Short mmCIF file of C-alpha atoms in Angstrom, two decimals:
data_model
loop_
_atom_site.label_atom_id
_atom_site.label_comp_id
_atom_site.label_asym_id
_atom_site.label_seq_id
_atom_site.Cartn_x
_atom_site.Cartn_y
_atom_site.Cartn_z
CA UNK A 1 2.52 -10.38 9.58
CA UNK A 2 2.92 -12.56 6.22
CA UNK A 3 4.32 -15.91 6.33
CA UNK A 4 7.12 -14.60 4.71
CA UNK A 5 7.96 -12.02 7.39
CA UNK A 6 7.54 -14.53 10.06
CA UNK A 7 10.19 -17.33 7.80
CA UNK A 8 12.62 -14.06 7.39
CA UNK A 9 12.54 -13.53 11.23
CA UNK A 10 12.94 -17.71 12.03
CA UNK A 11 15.87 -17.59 9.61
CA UNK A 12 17.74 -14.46 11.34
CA UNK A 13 17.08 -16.31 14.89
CA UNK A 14 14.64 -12.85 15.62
CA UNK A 15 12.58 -14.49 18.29
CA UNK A 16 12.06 -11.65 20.98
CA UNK A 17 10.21 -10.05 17.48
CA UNK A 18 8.83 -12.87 16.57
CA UNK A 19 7.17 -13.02 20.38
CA UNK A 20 6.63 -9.15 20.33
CA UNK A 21 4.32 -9.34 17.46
CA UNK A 22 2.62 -12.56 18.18
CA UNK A 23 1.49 -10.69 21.57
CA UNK A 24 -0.87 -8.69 20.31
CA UNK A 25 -1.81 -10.53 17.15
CA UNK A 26 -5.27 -11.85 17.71
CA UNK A 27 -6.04 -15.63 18.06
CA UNK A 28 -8.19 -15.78 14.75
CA UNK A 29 -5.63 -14.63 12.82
CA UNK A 30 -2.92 -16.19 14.94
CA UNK A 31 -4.36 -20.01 13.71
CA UNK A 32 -4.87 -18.82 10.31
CA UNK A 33 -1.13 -17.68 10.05
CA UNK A 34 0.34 -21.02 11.19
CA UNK A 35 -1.88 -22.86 8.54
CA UNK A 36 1.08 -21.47 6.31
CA UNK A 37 3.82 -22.97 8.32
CA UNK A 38 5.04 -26.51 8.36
CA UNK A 39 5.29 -28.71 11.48
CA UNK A 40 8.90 -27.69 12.33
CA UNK A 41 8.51 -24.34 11.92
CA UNK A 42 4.79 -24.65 13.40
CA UNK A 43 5.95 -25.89 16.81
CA UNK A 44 8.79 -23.26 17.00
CA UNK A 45 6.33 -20.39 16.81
CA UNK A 46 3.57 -21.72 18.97
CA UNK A 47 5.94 -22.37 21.61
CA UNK A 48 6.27 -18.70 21.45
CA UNK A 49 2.86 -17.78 22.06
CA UNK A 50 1.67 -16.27 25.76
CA UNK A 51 0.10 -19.89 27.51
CA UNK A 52 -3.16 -18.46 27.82
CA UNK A 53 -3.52 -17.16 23.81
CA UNK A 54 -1.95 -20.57 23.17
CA UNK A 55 -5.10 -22.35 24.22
CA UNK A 56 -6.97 -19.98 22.48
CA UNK A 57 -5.32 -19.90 19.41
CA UNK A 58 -5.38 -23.75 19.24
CA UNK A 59 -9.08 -24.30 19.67
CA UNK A 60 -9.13 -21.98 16.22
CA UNK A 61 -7.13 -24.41 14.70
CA UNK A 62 -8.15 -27.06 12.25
CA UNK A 63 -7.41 -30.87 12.85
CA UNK A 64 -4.96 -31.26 10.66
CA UNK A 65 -2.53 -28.54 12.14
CA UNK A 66 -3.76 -29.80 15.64
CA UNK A 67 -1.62 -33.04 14.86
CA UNK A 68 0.86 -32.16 13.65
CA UNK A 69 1.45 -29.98 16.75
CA UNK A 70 0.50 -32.76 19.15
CA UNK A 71 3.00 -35.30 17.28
CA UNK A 72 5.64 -32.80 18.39
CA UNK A 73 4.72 -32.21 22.37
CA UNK A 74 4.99 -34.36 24.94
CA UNK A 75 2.16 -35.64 27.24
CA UNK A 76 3.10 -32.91 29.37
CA UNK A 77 3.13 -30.28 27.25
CA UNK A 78 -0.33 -31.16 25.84
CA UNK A 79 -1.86 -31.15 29.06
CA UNK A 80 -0.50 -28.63 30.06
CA UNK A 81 -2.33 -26.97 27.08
CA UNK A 82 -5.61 -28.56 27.83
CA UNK A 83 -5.53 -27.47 31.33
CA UNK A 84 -5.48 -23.64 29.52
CA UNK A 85 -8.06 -24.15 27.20
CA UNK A 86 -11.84 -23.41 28.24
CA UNK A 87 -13.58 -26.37 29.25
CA UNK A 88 -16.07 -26.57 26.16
CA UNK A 89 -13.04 -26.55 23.80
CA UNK A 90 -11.21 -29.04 25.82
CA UNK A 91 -14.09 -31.49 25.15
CA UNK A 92 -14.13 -30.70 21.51
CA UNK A 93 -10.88 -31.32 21.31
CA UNK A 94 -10.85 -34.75 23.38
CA UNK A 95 -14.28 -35.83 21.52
CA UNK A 96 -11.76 -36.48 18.56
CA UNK A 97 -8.90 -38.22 20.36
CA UNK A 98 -8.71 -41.93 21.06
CA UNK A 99 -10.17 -43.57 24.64
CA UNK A 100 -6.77 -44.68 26.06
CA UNK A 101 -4.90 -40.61 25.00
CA UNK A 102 -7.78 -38.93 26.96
CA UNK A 103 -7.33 -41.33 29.76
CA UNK A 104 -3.70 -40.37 29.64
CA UNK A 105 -4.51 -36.59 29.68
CA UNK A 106 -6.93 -36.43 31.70
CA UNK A 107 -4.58 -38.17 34.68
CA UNK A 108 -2.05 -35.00 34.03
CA UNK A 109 -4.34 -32.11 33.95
CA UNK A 110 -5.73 -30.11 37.48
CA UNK A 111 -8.78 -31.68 39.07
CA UNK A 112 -11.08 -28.65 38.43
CA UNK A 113 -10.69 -28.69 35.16
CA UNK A 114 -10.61 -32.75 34.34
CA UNK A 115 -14.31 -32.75 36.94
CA UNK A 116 -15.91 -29.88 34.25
CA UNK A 117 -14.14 -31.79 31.59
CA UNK A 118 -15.23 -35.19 32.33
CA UNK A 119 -18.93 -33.77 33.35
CA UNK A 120 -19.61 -32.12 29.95
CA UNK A 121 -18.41 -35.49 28.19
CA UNK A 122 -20.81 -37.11 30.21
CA UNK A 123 -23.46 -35.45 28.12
CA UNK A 124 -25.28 -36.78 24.64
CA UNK A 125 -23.38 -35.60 21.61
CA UNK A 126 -24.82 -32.66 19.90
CA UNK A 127 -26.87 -31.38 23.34
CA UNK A 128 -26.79 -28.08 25.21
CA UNK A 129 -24.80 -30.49 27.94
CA UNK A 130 -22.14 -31.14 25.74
CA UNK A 131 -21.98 -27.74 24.40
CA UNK A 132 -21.93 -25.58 27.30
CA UNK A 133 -19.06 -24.24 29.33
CA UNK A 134 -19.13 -24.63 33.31
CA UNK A 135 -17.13 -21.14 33.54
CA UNK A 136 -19.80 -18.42 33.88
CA UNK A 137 -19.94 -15.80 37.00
CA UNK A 138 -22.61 -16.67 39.87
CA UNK A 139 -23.75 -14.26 41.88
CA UNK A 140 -25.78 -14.27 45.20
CA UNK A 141 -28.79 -12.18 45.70
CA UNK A 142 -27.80 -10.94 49.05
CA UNK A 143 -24.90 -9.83 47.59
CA UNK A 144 -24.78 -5.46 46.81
CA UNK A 145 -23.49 -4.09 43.22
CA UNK A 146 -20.14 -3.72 45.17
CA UNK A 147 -19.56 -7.22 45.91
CA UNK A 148 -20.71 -8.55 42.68
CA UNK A 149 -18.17 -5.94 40.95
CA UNK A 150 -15.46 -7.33 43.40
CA UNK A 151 -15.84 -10.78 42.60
CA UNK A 152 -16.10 -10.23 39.10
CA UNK A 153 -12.57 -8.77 39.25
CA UNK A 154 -11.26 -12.22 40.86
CA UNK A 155 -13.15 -14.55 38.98
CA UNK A 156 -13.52 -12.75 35.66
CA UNK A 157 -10.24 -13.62 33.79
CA UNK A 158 -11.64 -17.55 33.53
CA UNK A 159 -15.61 -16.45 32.51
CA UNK A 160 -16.40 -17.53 29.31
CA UNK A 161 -18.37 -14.10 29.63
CA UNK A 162 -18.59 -11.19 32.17
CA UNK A 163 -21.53 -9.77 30.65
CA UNK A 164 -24.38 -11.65 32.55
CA UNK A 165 -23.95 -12.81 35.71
CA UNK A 166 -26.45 -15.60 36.96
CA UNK A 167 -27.96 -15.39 40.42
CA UNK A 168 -28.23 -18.62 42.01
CA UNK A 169 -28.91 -19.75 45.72
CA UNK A 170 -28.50 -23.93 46.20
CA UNK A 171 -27.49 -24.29 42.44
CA UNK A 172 -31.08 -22.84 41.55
CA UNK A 173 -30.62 -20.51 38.52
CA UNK A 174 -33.19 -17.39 40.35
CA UNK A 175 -32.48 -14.42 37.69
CA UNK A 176 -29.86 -12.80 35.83
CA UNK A 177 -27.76 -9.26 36.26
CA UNK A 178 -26.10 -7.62 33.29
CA UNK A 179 -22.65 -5.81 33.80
CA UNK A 180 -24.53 -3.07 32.61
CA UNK A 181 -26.90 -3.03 35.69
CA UNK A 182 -23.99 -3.33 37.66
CA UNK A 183 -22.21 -0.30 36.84
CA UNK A 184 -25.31 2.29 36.51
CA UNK A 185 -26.09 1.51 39.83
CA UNK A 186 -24.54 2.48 43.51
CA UNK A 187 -22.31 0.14 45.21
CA UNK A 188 -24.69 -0.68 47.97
CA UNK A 189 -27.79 -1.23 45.91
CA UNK A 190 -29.15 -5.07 46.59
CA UNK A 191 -28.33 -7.73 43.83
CA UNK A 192 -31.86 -8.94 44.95
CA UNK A 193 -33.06 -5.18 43.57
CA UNK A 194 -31.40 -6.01 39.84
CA UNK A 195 -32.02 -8.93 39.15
CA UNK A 196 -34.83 -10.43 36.71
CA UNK A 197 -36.24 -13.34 37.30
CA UNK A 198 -37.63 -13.91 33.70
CA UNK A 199 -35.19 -15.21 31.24
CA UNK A 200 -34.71 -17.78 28.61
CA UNK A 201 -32.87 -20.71 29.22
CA UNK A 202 -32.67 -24.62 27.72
CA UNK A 203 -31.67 -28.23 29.82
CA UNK A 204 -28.96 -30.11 28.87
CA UNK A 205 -30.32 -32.72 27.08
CA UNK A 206 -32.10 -29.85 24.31
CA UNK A 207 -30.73 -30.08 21.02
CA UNK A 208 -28.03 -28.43 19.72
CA UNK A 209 -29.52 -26.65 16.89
CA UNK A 210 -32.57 -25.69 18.91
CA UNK A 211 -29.94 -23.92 21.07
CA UNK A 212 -28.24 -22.24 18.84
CA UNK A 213 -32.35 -21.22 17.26
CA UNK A 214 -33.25 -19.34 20.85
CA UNK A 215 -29.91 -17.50 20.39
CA UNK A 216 -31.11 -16.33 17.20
CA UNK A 217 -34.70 -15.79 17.96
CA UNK A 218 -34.40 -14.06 21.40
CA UNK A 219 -30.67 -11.66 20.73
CA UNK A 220 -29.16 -13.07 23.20
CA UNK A 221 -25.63 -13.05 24.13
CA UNK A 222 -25.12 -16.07 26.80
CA UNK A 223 -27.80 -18.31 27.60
CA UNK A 224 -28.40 -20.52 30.95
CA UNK A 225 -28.51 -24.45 31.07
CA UNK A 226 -30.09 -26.06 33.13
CA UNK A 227 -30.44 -29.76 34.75
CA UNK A 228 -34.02 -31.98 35.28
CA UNK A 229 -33.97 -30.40 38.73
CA UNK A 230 -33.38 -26.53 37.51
CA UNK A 231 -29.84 -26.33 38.70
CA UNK A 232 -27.49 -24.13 36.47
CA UNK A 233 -24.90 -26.14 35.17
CA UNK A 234 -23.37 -24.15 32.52
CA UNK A 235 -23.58 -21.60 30.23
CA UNK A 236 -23.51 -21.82 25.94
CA UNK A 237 -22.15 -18.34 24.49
CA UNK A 238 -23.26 -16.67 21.43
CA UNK A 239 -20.01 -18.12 19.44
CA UNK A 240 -20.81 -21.98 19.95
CA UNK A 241 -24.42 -20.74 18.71
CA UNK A 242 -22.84 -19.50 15.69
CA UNK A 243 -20.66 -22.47 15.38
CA UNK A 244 -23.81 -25.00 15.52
CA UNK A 245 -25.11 -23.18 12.77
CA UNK A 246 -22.50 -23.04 10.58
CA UNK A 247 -22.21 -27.18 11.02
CA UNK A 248 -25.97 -27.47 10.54
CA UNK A 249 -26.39 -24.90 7.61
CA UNK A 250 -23.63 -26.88 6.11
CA UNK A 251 -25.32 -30.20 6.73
CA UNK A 252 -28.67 -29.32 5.74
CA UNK A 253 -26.55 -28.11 1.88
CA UNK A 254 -25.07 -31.19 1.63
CA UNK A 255 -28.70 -33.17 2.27
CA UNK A 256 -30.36 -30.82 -0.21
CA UNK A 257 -27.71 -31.88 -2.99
CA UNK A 258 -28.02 -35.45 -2.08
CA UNK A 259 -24.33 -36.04 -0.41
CA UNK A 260 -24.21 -38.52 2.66
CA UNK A 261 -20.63 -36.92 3.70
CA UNK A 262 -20.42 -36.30 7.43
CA UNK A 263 -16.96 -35.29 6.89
CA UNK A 264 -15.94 -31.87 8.67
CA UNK A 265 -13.00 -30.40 6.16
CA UNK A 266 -13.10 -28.37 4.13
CA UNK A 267 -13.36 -28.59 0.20
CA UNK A 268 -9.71 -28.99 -0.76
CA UNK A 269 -8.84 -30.66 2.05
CA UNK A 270 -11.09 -33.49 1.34
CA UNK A 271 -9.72 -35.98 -1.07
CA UNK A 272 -11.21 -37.00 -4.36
CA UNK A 273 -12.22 -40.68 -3.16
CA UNK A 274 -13.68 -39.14 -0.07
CA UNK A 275 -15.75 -36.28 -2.34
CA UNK A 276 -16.67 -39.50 -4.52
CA UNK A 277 -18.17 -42.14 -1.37
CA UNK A 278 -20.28 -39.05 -0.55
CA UNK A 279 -22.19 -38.35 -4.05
CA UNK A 280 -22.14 -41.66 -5.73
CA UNK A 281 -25.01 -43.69 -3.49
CA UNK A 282 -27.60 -40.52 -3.79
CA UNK A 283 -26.31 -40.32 -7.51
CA UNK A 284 -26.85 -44.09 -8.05
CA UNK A 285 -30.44 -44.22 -5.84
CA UNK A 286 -31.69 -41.45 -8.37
CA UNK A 287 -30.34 -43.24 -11.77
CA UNK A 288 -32.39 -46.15 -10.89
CA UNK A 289 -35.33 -44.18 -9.79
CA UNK A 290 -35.44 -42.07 -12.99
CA UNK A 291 -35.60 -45.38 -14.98
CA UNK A 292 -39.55 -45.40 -13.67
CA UNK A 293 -39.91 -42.23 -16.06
CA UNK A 294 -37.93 -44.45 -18.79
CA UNK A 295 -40.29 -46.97 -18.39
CA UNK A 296 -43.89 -44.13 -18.85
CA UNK A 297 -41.99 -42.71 -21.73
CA UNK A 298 -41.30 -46.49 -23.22
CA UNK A 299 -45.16 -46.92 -22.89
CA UNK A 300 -46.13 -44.44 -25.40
CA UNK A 301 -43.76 -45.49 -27.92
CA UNK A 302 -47.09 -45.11 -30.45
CA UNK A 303 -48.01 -41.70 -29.85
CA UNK A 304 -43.78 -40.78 -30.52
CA UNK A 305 -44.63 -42.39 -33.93
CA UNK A 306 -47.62 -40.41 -34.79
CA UNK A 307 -46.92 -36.85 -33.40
CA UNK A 308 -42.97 -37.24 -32.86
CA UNK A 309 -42.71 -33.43 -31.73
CA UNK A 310 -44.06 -34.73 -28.43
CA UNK A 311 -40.93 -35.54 -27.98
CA UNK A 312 -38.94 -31.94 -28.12
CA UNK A 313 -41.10 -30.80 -24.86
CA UNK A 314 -40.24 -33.68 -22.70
CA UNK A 315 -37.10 -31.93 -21.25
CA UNK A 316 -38.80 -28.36 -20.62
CA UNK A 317 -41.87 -29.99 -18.65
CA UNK A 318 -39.47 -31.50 -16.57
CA UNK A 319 -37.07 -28.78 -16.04
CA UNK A 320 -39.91 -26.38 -15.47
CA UNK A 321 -41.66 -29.38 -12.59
CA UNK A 322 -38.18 -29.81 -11.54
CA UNK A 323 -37.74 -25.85 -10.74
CA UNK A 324 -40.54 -25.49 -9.23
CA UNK A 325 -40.98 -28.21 -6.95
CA UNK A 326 -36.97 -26.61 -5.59
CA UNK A 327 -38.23 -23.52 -5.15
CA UNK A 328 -41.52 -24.21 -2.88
CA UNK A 329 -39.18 -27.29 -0.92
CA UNK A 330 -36.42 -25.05 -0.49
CA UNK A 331 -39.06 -21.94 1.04
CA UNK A 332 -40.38 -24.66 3.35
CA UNK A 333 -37.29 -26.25 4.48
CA UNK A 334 -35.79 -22.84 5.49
CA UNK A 335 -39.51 -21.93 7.12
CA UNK A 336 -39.42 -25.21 9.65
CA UNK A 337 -35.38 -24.55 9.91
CA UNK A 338 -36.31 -20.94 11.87
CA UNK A 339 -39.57 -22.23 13.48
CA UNK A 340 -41.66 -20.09 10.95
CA UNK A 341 -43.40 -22.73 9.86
CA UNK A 342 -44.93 -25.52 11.92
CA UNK A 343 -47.11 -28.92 11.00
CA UNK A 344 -50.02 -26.89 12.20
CA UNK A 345 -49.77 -24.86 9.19
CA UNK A 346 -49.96 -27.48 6.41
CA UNK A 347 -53.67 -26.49 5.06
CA UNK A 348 -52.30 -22.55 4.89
CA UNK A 349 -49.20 -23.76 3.26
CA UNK A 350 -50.87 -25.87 0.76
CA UNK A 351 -53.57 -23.01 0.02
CA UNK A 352 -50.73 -20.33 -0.73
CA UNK A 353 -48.72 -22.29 -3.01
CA UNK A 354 -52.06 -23.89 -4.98
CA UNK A 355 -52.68 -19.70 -5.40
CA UNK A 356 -48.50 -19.01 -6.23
CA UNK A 357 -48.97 -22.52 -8.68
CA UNK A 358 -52.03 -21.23 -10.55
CA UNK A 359 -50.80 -17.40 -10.79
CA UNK A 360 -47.21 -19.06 -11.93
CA UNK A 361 -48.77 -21.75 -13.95
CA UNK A 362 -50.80 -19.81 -16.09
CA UNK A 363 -48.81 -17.12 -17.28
CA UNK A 364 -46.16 -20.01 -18.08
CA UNK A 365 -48.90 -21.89 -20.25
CA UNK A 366 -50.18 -18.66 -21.86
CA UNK A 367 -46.24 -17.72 -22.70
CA UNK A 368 -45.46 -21.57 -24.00
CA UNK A 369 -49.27 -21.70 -25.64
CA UNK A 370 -48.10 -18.43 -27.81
CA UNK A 371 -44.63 -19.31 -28.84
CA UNK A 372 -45.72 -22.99 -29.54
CA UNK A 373 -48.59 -21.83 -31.83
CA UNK A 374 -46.24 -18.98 -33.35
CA UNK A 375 -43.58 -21.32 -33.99
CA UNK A 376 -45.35 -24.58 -35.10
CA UNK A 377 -48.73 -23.05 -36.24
CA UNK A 378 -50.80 -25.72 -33.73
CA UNK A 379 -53.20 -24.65 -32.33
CA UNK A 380 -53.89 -28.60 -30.42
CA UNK A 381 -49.94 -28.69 -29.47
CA UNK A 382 -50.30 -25.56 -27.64
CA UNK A 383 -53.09 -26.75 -26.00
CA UNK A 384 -51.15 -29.54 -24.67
CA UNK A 385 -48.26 -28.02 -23.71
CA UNK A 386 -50.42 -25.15 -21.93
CA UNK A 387 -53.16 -27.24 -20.19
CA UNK A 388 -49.72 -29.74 -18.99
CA UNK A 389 -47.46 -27.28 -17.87
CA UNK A 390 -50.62 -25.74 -15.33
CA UNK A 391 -51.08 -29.17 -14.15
CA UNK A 392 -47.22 -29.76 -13.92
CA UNK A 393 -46.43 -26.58 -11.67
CA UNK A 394 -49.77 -27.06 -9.61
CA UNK A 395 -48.18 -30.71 -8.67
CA UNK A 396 -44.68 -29.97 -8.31
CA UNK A 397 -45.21 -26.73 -5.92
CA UNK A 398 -47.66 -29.38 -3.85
CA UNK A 399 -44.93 -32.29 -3.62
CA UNK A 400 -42.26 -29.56 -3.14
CA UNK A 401 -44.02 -28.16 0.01
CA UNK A 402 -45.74 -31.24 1.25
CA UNK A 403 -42.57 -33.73 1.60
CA UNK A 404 -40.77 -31.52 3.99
CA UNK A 405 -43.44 -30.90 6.34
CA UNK A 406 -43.80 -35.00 5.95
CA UNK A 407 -40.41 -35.66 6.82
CA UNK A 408 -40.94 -33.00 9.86
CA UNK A 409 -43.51 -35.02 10.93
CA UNK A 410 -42.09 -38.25 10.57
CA UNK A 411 -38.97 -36.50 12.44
CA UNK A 412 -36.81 -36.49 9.62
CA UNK A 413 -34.73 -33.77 8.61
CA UNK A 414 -36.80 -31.88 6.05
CA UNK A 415 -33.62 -30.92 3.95
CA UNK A 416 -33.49 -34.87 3.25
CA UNK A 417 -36.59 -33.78 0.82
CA UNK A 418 -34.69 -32.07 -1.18
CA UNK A 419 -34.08 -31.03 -4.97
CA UNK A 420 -32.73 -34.11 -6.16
CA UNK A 421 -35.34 -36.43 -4.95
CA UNK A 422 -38.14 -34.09 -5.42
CA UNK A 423 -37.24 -33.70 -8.72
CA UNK A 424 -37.26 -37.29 -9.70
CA UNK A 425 -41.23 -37.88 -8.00
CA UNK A 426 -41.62 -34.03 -10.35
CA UNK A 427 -40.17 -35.41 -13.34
CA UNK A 428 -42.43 -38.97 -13.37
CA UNK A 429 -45.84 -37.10 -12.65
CA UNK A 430 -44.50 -34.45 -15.18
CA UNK A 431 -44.80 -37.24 -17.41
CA UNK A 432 -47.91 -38.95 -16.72
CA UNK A 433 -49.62 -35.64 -16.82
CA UNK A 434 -48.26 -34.66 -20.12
CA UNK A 435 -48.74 -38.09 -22.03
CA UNK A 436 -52.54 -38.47 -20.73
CA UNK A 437 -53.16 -34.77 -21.62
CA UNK A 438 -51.76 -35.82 -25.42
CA UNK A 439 -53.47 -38.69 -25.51
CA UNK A 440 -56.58 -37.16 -24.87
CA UNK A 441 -56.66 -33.95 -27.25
CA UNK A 442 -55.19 -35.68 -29.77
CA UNK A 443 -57.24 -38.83 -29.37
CA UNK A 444 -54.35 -40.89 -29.94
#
């Protein structure tokens, strides 16, 4: 359905058709539909919505159409939607309301729900704790496939996920089931028989994006958390994994360009004096910084006055340093993102890219040395150039891998070494190298 189908069927008063299709439109595309409509219209239609795809659809929304619905309900009615939404989107969805409005809410909404609530707010921002769900299916291992099927008839329809089941005995997480085990297996087979005791699982207080990492190094679909004493607390699902991601993918982009914005919208949402605030301090920290390569170039005012075509290679040393320095911080950032890489491997890190910096180096040098001599018919120039650009690469691809695995170990995020700043420590050695090289061979 287009918004303009759904504004022809609001005009002609066509709500049974207007709840018909809404029924089995999914919740994705549900929130990104009422993105189109305005807040009249919007709380009209999501009135219309089945309570339980409701909650759903609204923990898709963004913020922005999240107020304007909430300016329109009443206490009630929001709690009433909170009570319906999962418990991990509930807290998302408090985290960004004001103290005395979740106080409020949380006096309105059933007591199961406001104890998971108020346990998983209880938990450090950006942990497994506070991105779990307490809604998973726990199994005994007395139990036979029968039972276990049974139960996860009754207490499927409010699992985050009936896929695993967790076997548990005094809140001790003992092994997992699969659904699949379940139903390849007779009725009276023991749970006991099933289950396996080796699985992967984090503690609450674990780190969000390490989380979301085991998701993405082990396949997994659902993964346990667990408290200091190995009790099961909750489970995180494979869609908060992808969710952390996405935030910290989008983080680590906005490090490596040099923007400070923690701001969550999206592009055009964000407004121009907002997009400013977040470039202008990086932008103004690296203005200053690049007048230290002002001041080396000042310094060899003379040797501008005696060969002045020194000057027309300035730009591509420093591009070229500039390049590659990105290219060897970016492989590295990505490698300690994923867990590839590790502090232990500095010395093999530093060995490949001296080898990738000499290979690169040299058939740069040999390709400037050729066109320089072509082109100017000097022979020392190309020297210069060739014997500076080797040097150049060989620095920037050690800076470019080194400051990452610094800021690792300093526990820093690595993508704070990123292209803009590496290029500015690039662009001053760039300089030093190339000047003394001049100096030198043309005894200036």
């Amino acid at each position: 359905m287009t918004n303009k189908v759904l504004m022809t069927l609001l005009h002609d008063k066509k709500y049974k058709s207007i709840h018909e299709v809404l029924s089995v439109y999914n919740p994705v595309d549900l929130a990104d539909l009422l993105e189109t409509l305005d807040a009249q219209h919007l709380a009209v239609v999501f009135r219309m919505i089945e309570k339980e795809k409701a909650a759903e659809v609204f923990a898709y929304m963004d913020n922005d159409q999240r107020q304007l619905l909430l300016d329109t309900f009443s206490m009630e009615e929001t709690a009433e939607l909170l009570d319906a939404m999962s418990a991990d989107d509930a807290v998302d969805f408090l985290e960004d309301m004001p103290a005395n409005v979740v106080t409020h809410l949380l006096e309105k909404i059933d007591w199961t729900t406001r104890s998971a609530i108020n346990r998983l707010l209880q938990y450090p921002e950006d942990s497994a704790g506070s991105m779990m769900t307490v809604e998973f299916i726990e199994l005994h291992r007395e139990m036979n496939v029968q039972q276990a099927l049974d139960k996860i008839r009754r207490v499927g329809i409010d699992s985050e996920t009936v896929y695993t089941c967790y076997v548990v005995e005094r809140h001790k997480l003992e092994g997992i089931v699969t659904a699949k085990d379940l139903m390849i297996h007779d009725g009276d087979t023991k749970i006991s028989d099933l289950m396996t005791d080796t699985f992967i699982s984090v503690h609450t207080t674990d780190d969000q994006e390490f989380v979301a990492n085991q998701f993405r190094r082990y396949g997994l679909i659902a993964i346990p958390v667990l408290d200091s004493e190995g009790c099961i607390v909750g489970i995180v699902t494979f869609d908060d994994a992808i969710d952390v991601l996405t935030e910290e993918t989008t983080e680590d982009m906005h490090k490596m360009a040099a923007l400070t914005s923690n701001n969550e919208e999206s592009y055009l949402k964000t407004s121009v004096l907002q997009h400013a605030k977040s470039r202008i301090v990086w932008l103004m920290i690296l203005m200053f910084s690049a007048t230290i390569t002002g001041t080396i170039i000042a310094g060899y005012e003379d040797a501008f006055a005696a060969i002045p075509l020194l000057v027309a290679f300035i730009p591509m040393l420093m591009d070229t340093g500039g390049n590659c320095g990105s290219q060897s911080s970016t492989l590295i950032i990505r490698g300690l993102a994923v867990g590839e890489l590790q502090f232990s491997d500095t010395l093999k890190i530093i060995w490949k890219e001296f080898r990738v910096a000499t290979v690169v180096s040299v058939a740069l040098a040999i390709a400037n040395g050729i066109r320089i001599y072509i082109m100017y018919g000097n022979m020392q120039m190309a020297m210069v150039i060739a014997i500076s650009l080797i040097l150049t690469v060989i620095v920037a691809k050690m800076v470019g891998c080194l400051l990452p695995i610094a800021a690792k170990r300093c526990h820093l995020d690595p993508a704070i070494m990123a292209s803009p700043l590496i290029t500015t420590i690039v662009d001053t050695c760039s300089i030093i190298i190339y000047f003394r090289i001049a100096t030198l061979i043309f005894a200036l």
